[in-house]
PDB file of C-alpha atoms and ligand atoms in Angstrom:
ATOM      1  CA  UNK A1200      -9.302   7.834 -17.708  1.00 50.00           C
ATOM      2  CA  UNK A1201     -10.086  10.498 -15.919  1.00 62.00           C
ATOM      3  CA  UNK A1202      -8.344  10.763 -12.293  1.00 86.00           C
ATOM      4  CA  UNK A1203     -10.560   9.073  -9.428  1.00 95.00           C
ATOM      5  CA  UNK A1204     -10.793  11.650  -6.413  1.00 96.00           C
ATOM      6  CA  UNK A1205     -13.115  11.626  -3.335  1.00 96.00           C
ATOM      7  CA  UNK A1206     -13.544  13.676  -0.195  1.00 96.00           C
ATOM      8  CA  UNK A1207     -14.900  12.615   3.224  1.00 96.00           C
ATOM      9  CA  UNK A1208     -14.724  15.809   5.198  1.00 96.00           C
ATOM     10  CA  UNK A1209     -11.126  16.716   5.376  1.00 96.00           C
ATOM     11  CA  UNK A1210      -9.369  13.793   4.726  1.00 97.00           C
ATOM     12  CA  UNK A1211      -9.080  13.088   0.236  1.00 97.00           C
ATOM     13  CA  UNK A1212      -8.800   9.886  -1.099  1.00 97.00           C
ATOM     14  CA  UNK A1213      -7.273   9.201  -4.344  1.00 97.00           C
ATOM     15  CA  UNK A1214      -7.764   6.470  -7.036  1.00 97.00           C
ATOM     16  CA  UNK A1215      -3.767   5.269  -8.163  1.00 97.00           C
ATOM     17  CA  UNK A1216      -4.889   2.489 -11.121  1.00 96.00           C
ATOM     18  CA  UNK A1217      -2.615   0.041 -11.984  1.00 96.00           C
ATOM     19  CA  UNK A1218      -4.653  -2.511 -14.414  1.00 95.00           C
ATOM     20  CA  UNK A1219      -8.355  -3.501 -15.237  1.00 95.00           C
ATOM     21  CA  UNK A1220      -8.737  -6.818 -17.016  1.00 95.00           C
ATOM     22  CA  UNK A1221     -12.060  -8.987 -17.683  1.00 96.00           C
ATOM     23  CA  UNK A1222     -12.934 -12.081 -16.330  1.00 96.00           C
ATOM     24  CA  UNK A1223     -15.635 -14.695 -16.484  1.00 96.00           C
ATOM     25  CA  UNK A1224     -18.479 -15.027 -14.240  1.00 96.00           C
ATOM     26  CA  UNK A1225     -17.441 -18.470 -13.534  1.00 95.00           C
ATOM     27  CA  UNK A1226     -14.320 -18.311 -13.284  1.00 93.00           C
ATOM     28  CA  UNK A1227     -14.442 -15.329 -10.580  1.00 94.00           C
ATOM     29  CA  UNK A1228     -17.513 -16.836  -8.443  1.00 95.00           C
ATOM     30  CA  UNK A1229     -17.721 -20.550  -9.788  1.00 96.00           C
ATOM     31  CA  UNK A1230     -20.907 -21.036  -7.232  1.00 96.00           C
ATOM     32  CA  UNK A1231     -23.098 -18.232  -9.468  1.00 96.00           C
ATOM     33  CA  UNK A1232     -25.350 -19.172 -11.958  1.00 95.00           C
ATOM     34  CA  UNK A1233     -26.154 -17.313 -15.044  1.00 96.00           C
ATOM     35  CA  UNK A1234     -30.082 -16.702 -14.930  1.00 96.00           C
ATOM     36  CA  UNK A1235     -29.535 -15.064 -11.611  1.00 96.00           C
ATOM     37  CA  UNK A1236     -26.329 -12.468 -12.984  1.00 97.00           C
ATOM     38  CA  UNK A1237     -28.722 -11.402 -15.893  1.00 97.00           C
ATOM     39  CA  UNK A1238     -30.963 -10.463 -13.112  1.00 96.00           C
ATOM     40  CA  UNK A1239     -28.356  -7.329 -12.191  1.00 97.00           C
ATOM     41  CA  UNK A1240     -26.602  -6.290 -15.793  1.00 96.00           C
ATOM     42  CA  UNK A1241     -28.877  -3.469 -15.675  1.00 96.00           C
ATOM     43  CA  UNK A1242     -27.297  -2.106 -12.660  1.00 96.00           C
ATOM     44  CA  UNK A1243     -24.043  -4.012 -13.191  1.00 97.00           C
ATOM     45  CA  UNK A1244     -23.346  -2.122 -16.518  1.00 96.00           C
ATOM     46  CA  UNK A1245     -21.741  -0.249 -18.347  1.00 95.00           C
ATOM     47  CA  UNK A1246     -19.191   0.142 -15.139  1.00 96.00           C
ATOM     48  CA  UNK A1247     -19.047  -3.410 -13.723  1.00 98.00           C
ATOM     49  CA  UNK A1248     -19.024  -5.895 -16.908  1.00 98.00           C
ATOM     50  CA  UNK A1249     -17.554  -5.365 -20.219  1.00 97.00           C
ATOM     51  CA  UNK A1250     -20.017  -6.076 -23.510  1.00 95.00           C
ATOM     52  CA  UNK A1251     -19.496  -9.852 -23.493  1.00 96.00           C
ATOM     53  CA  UNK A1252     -20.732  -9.377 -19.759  1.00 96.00           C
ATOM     54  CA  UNK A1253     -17.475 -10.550 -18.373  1.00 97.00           C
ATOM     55  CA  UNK A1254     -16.717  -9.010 -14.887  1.00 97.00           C
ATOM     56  CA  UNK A1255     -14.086  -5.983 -14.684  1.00 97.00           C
ATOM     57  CA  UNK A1256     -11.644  -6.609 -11.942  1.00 97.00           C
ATOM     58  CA  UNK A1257      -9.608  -3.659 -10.869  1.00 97.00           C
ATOM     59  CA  UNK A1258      -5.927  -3.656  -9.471  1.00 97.00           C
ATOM     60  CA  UNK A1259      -5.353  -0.475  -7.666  1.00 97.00           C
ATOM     61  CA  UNK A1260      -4.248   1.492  -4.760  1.00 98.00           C
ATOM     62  CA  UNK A1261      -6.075   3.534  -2.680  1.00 98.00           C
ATOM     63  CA  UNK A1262      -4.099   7.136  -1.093  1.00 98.00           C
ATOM     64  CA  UNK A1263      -5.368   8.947   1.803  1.00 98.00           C
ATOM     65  CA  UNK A1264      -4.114  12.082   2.420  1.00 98.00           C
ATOM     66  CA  UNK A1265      -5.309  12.907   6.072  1.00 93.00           C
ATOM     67  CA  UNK A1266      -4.295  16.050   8.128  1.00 84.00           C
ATOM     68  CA  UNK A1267      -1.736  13.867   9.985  1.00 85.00           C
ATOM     69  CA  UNK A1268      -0.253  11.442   7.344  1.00 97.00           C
ATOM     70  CA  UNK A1269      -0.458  10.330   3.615  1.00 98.00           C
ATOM     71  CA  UNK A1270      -1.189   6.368   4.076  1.00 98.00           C
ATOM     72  CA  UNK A1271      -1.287   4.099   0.736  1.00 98.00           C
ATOM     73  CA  UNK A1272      -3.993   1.324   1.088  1.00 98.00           C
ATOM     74  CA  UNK A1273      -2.273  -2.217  -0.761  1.00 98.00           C
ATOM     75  CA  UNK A1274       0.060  -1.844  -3.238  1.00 98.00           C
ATOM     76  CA  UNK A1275      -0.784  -3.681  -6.226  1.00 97.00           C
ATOM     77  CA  UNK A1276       0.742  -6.515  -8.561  1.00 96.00           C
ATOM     78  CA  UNK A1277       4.154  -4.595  -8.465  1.00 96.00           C
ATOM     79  CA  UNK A1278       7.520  -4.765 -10.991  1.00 94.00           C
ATOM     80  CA  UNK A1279       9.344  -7.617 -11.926  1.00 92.00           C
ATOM     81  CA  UNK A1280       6.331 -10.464 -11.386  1.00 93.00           C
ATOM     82  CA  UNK A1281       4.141 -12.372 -14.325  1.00 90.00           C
ATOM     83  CA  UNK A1282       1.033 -13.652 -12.634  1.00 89.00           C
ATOM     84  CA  UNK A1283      -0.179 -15.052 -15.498  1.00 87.00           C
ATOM     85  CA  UNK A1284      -3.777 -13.951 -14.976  1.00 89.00           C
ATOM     86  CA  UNK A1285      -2.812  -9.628 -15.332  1.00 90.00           C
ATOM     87  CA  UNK A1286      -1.905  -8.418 -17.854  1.00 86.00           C
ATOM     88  CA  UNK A1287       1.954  -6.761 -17.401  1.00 84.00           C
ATOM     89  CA  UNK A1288       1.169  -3.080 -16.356  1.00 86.00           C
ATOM     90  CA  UNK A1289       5.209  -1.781 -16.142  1.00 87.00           C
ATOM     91  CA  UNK A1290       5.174   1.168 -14.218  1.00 88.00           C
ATOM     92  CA  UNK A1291       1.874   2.158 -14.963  1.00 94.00           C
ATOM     93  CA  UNK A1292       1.525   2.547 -11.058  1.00 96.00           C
ATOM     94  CA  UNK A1293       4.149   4.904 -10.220  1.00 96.00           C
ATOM     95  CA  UNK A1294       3.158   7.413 -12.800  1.00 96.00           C
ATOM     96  CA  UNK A1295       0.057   7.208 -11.526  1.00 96.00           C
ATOM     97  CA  UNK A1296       1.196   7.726  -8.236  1.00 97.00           C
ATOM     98  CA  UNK A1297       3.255  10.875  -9.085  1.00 96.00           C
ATOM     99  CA  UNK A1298       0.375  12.035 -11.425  1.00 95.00           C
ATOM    100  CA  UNK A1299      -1.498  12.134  -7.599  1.00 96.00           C
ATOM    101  CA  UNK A1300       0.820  14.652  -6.797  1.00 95.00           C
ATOM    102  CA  UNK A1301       2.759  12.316  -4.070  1.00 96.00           C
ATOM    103  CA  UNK A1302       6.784  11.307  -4.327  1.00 96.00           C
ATOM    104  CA  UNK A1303       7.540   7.858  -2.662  1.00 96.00           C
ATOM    105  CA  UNK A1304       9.260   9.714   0.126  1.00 97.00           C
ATOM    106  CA  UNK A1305       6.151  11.073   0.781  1.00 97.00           C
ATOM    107  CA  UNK A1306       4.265   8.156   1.784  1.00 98.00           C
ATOM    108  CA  UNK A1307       4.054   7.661   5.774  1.00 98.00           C
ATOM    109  CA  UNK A1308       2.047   4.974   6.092  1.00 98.00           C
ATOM    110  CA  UNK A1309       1.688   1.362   3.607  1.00 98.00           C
ATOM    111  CA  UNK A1310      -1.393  -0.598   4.872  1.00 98.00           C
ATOM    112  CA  UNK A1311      -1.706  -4.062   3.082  1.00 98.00           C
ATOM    113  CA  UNK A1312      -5.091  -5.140   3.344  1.00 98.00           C
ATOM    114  CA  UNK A1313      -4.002  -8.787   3.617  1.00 98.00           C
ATOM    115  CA  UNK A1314      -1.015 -10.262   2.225  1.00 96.00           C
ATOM    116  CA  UNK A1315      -2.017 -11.808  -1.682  1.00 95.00           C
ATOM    117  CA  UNK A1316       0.373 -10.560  -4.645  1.00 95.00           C
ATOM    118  CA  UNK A1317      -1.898  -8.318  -5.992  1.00 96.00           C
ATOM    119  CA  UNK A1318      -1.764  -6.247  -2.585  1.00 98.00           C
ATOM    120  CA  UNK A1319       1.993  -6.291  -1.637  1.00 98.00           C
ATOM    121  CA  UNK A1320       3.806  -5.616  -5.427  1.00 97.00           C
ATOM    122  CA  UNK A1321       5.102  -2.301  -4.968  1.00 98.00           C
ATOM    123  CA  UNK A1322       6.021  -2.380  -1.246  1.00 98.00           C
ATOM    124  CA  UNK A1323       9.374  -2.983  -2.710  1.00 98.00           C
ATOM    125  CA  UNK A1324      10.905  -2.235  -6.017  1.00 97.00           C
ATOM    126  CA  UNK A1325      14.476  -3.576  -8.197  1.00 96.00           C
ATOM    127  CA  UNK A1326      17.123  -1.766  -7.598  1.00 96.00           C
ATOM    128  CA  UNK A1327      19.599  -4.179 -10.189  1.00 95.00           C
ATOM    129  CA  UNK A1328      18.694  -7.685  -9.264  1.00 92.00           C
ATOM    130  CA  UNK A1329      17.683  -6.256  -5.412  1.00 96.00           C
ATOM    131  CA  UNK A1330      14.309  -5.501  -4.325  1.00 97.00           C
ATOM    132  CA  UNK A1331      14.702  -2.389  -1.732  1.00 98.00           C
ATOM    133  CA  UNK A1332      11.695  -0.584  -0.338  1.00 98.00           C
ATOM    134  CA  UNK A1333       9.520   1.777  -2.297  1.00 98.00           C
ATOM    135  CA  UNK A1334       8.707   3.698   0.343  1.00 98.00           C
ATOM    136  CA  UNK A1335      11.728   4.463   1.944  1.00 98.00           C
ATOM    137  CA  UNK A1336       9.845   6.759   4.828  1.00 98.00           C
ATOM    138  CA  UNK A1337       6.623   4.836   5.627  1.00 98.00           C
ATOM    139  CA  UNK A1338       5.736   2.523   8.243  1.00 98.00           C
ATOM    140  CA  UNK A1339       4.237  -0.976   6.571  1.00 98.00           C
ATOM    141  CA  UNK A1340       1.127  -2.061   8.577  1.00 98.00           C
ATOM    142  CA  UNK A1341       0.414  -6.066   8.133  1.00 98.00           C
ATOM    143  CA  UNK A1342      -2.176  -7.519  10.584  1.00 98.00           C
ATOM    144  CA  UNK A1343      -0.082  -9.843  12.912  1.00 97.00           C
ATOM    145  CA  UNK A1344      -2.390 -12.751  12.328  1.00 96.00           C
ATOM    146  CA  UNK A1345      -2.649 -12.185   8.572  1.00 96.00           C
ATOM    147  CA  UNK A1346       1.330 -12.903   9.392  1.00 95.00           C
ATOM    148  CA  UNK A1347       1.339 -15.731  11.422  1.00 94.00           C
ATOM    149  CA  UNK A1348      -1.054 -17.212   8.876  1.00 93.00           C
ATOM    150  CA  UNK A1349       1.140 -17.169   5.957  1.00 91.00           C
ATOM    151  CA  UNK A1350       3.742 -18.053   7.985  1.00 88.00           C
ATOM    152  CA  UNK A1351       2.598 -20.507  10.377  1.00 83.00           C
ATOM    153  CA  UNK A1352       0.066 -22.236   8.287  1.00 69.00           C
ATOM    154  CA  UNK A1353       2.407 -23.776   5.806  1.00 60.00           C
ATOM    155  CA  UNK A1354      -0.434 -23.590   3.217  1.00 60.00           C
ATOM    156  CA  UNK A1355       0.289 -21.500   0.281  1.00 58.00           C
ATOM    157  CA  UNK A1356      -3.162 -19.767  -0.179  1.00 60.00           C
ATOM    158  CA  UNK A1357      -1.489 -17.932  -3.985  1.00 65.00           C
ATOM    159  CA  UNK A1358       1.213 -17.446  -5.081  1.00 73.00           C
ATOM    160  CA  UNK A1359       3.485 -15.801  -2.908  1.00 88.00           C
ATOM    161  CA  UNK A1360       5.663 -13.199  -3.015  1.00 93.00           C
ATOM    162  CA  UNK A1361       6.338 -12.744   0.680  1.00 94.00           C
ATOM    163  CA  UNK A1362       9.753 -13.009  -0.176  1.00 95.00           C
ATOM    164  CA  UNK A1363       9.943 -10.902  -2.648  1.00 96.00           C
ATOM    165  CA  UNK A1364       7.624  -8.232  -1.456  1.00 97.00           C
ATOM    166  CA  UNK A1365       7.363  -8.284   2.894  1.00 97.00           C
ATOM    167  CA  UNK A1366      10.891  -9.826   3.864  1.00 97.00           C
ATOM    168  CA  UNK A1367      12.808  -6.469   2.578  1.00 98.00           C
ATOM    169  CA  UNK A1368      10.659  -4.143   4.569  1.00 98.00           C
ATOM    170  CA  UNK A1369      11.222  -6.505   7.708  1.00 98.00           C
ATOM    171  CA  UNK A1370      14.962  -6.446   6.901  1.00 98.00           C
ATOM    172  CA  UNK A1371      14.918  -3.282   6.739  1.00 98.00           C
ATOM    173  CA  UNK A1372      13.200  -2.025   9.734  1.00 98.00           C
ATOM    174  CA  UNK A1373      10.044  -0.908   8.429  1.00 98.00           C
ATOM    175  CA  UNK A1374       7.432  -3.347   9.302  1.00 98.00           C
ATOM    176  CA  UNK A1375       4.819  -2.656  12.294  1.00 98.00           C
ATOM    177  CA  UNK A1376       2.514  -6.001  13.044  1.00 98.00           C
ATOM    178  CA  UNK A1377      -0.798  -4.261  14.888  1.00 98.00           C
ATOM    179  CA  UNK A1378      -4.079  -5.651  15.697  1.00 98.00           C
ATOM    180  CA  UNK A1379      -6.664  -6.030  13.056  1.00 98.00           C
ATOM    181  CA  UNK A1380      -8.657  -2.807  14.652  1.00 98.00           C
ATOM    182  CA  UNK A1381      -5.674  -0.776  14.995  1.00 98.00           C
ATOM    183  CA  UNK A1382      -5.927   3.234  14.322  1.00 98.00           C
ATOM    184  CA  UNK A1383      -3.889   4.964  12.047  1.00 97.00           C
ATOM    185  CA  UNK A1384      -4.993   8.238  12.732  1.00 97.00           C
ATOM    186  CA  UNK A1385      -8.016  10.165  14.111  1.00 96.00           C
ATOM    187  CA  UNK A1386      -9.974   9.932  11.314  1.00 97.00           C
ATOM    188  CA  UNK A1387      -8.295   6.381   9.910  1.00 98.00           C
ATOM    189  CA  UNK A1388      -8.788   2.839  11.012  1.00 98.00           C
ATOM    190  CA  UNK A1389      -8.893  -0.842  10.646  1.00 98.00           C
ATOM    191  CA  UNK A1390     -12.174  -3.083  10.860  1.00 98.00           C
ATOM    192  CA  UNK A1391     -11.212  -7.053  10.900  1.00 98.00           C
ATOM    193  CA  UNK A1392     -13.116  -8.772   7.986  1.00 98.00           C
ATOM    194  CA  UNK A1393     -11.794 -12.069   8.148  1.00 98.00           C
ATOM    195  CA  UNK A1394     -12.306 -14.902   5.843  1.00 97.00           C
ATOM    196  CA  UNK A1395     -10.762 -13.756   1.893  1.00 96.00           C
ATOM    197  CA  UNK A1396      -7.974 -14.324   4.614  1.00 96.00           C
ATOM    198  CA  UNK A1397      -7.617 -14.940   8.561  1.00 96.00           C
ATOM    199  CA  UNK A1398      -6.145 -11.656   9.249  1.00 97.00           C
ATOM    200  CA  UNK A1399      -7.883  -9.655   6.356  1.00 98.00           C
ATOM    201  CA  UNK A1400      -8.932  -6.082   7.140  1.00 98.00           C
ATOM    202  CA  UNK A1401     -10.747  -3.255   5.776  1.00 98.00           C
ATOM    203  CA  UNK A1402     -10.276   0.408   6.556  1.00 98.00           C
ATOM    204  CA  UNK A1403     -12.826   2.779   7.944  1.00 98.00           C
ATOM    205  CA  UNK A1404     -12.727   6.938   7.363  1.00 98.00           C
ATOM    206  CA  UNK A1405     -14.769   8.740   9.495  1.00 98.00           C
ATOM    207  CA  UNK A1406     -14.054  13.050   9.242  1.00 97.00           C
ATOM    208  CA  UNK A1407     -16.184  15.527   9.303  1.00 96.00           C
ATOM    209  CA  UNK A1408     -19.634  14.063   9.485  1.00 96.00           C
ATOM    210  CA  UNK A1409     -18.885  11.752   6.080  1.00 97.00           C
ATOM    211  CA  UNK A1410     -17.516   8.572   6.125  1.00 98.00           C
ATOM    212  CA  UNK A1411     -16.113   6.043   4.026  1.00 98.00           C
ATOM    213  CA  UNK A1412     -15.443   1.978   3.990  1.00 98.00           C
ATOM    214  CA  UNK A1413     -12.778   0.499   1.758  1.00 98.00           C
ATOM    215  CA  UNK A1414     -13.307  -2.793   1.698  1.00 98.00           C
ATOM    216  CA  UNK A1415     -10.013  -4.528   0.557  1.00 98.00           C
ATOM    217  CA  UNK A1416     -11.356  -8.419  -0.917  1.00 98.00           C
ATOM    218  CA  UNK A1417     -14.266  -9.005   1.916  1.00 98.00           C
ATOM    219  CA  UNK A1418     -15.332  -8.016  -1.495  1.00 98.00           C
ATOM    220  CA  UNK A1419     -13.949  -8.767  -5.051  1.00 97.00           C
ATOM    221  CA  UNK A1420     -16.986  -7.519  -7.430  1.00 98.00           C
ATOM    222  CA  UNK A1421     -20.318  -5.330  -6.643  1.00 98.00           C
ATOM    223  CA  UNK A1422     -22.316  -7.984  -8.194  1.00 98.00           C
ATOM    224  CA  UNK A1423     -21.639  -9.452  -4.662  1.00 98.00           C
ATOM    225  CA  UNK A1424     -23.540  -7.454  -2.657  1.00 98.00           C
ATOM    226  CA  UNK A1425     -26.556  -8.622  -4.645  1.00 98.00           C
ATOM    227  CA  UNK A1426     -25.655 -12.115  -4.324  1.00 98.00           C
ATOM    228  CA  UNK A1427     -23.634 -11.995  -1.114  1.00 97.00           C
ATOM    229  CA  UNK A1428     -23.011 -15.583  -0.998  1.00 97.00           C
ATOM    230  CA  UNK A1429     -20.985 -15.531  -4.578  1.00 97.00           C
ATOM    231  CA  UNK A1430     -17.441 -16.471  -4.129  1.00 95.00           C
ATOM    232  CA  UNK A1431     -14.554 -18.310  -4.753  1.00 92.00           C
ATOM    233  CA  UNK A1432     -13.837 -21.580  -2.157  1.00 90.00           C
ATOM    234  CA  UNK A1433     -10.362 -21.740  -4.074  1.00 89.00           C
ATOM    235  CA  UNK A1434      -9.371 -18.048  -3.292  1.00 91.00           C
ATOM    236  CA  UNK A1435     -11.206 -16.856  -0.465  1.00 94.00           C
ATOM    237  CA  UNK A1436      -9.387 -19.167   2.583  1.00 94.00           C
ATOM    238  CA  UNK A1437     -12.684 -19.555   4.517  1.00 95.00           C
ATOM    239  CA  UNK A1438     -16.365 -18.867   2.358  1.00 96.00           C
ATOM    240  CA  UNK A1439     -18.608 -19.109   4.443  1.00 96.00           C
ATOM    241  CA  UNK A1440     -16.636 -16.738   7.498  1.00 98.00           C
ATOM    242  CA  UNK A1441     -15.949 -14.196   4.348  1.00 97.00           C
ATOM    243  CA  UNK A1442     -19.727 -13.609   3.738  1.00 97.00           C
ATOM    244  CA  UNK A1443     -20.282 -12.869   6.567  1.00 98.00           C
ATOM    245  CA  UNK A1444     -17.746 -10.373   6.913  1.00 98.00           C
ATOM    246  CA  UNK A1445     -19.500  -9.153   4.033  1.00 98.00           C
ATOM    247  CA  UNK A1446     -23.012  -9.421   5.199  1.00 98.00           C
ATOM    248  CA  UNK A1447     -21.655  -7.941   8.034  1.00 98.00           C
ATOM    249  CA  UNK A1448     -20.185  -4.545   6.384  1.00 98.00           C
ATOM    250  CA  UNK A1449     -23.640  -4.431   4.122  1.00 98.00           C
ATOM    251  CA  UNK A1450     -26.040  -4.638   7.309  1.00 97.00           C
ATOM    252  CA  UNK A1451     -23.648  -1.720   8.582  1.00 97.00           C
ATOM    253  CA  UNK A1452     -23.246   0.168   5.536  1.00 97.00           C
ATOM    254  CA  UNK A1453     -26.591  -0.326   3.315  1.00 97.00           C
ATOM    255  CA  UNK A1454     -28.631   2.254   2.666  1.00 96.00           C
ATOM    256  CA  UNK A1455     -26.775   4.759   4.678  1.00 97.00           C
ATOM    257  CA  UNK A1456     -24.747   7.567   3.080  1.00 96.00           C
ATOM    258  CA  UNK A1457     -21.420   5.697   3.611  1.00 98.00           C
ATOM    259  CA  UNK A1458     -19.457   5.769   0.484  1.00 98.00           C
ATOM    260  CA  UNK A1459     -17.952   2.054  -0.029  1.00 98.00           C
ATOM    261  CA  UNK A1460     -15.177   2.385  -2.039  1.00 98.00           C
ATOM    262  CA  UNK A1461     -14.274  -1.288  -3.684  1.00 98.00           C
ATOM    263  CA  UNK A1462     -10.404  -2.535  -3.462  1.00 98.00           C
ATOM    264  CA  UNK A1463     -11.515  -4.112  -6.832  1.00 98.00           C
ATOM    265  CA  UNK A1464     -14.606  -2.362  -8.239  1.00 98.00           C
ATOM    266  CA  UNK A1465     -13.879  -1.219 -11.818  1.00 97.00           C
ATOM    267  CA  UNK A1466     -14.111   2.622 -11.994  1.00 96.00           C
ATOM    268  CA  UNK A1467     -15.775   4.500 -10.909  1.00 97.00           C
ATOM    269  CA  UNK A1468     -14.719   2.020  -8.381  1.00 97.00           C
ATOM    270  CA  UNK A1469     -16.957   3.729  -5.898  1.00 98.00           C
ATOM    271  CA  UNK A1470     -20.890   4.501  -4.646  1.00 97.00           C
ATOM    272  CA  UNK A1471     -23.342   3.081  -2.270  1.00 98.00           C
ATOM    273  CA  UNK A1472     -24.955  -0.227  -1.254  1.00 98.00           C
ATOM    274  CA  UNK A1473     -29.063   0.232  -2.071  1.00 97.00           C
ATOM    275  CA  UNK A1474     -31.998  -1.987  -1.262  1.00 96.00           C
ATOM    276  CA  UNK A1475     -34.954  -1.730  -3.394  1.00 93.00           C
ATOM    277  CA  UNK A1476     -38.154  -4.236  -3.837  1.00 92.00           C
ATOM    278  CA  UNK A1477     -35.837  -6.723  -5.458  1.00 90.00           C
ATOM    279  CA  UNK A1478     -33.072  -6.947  -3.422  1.00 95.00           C
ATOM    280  CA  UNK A1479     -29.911  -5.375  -2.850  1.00 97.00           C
ATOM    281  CA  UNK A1480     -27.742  -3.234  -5.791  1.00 97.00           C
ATOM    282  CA  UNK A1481     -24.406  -1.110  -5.895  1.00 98.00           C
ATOM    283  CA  UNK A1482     -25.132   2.536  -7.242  1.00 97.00           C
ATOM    284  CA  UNK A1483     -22.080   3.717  -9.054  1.00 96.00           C
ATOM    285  CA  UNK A1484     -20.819   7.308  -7.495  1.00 94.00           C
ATOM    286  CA  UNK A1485     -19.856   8.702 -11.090  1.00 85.00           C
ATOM    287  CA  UNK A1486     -17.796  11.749 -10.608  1.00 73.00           C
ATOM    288  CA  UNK A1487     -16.713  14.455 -13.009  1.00 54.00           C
ATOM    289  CA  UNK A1488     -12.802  15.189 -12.914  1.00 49.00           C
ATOM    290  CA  UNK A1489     -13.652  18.543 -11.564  1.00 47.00           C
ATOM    291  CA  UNK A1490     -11.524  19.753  -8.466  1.00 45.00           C
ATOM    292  CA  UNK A1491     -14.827  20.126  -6.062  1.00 42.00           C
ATOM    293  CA  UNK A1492     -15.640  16.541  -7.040  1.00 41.00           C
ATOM    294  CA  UNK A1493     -19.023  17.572  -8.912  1.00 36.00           C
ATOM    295  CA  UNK A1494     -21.506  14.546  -7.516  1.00 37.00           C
ATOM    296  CA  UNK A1495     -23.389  13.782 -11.161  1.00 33.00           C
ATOM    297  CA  UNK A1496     -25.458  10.964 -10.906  1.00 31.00           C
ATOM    298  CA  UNK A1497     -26.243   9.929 -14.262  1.00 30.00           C
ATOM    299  CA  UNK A1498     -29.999   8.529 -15.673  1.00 28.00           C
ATOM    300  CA  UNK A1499     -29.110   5.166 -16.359  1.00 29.00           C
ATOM    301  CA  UNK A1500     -27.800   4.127 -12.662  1.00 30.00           C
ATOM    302  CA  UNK A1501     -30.765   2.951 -10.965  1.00 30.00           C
ATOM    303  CA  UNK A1502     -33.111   0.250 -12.425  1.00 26.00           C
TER     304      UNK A1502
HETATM  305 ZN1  LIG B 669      -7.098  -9.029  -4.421  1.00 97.97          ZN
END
């Protein structure tokens, strides 16, 4: 797979994969319905669903390299873990993270979207039968009350790996709890988009003139914006307060030049929200692997 590269003014943002597996419509959003999804495989493939028009769900990581810092959006599934549900990717991550062109000493800034396994794994890493931090020189950004949630609320959500993945960076000095809004830099910052999870965020990047939206799970699959009341009442902690969140970000971002780059989406893992006569649809950015991030937008994207 080619490497997954965008640019919003000056700041880059780079793709780091870690897995892509297929699931079933029903089990991902058990509130669709069938006639309605065949409505969108036009649009939907061949990026979105497989053949067997199961949905691709993407685990990766999302680097920023700004003027001022190099900041790592979530941190996948991680070393170490079997979720049952992924397939084991080893250490398909940090290659993929040196491939980028980045050393984990480089990294100055670990946001985690919200705190599910597949968004915390490699904030740590085994040292032996240890887990130490990965990133021994960043500052880990968790949204206090996505905290005091999994914390306070007694109610395990997932399974978690809190212990495993956020206690070591608190033991070791490196956590920062901020405000759901908080900026990271001038041209980086948090938008609360609660619901997936109380303290869930997203991350805006404005530079330049462009801007971007990464949406961390206000949204899991682009057939969502379509259908923007498609979820999961088993995964997402509160349905009805996450669509709006995502309502929310697609009355903002619809239809504008905003590139929305999906925490999940299945490469090209990026493009834009559109609204034509029937409805709302996600058109794919597809990219070439050149360096000046050739825009090609191929025949077969819209319907
Ligand atoms: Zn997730």
């Amino acid at each position: 797979m080619s490497r997954l590269r965008w640019q919003i003014g000056e700041v880059s943002i780079d793709l780091i994969a870690e897995s892509c597996t297929p699931f079933d419509r029903a089990f991902l959003c058990p509130n669709s319905d069938q006639a309605r999804f065949d409505r969108h495989t036009p649009w939907l493939r061949p990026h979105f669903i497989d053949e067997e028009g199961r949905l691709l769900l993407s685990i990766h990581s999302l680097l920023i390299r700004s003027r001022e810092k190099n900041i790592l959006v979530d941190t996948c599934l991680g070393e170490g873990f079997d979720f049952g549900v992924f397939p084991d990717a080893g250490n398909t991550f940090m290659k993929n993270l040196q491939a980028a062109g980045v050393d984990r000493a480089d990294i100055d800034v670990i946001l985690c979207t919200h705190l599910h396994y597949d968004h915390i794994g490699w904030n740590t890493m085994l040292e032996g039968d240890r887990r130490i931090p990965t990133f021994p020189n960043a500052e880990y950004l968790f949204a206090k009350e996505e905290w005091l949630h999994w914390t306070n609320s007694g109610k395990a959500d997932s399974p978690s790996t809190l212990a495993e993945c956020v206690q070591p960076i608190i033991d070791a000095g490196l956590a920062s709890f901020v405000e759901t809004d908080h900026r990271i830099t001038n041209e980086v910052e948090l938008e609360p988009s609660p619901g997936h999870t109380p303290g869930h965020v997203s991350v805006k990047i404005r530079s330049g003139g462009h801007e971007a939206f990464i949406t961390g799970d206000a949204i899991v699959h682009p057939v969502q914006w379509a259908e923007i009341d498609w979820g999961n009442a088993d995964v997402d902690h509160d349905l009805s307060q996450a669509i709006e969140a995502r309502r929310r970000i697609r009355d903002r971002c619809g239809d504008t030049d905003t590139l929305i780059i999906g925490t999940h989406f299945a490469p090209p893992s990026a493009g834009y929200v559109r609204k034509n006569r029937d409805g709302w649809w996600f058109e794919a950015r597809i990219q070439t692997s050149g360096p000046d991030d050739t825009l090609v937008r191929a025949d077969d994207v819209s319907r």
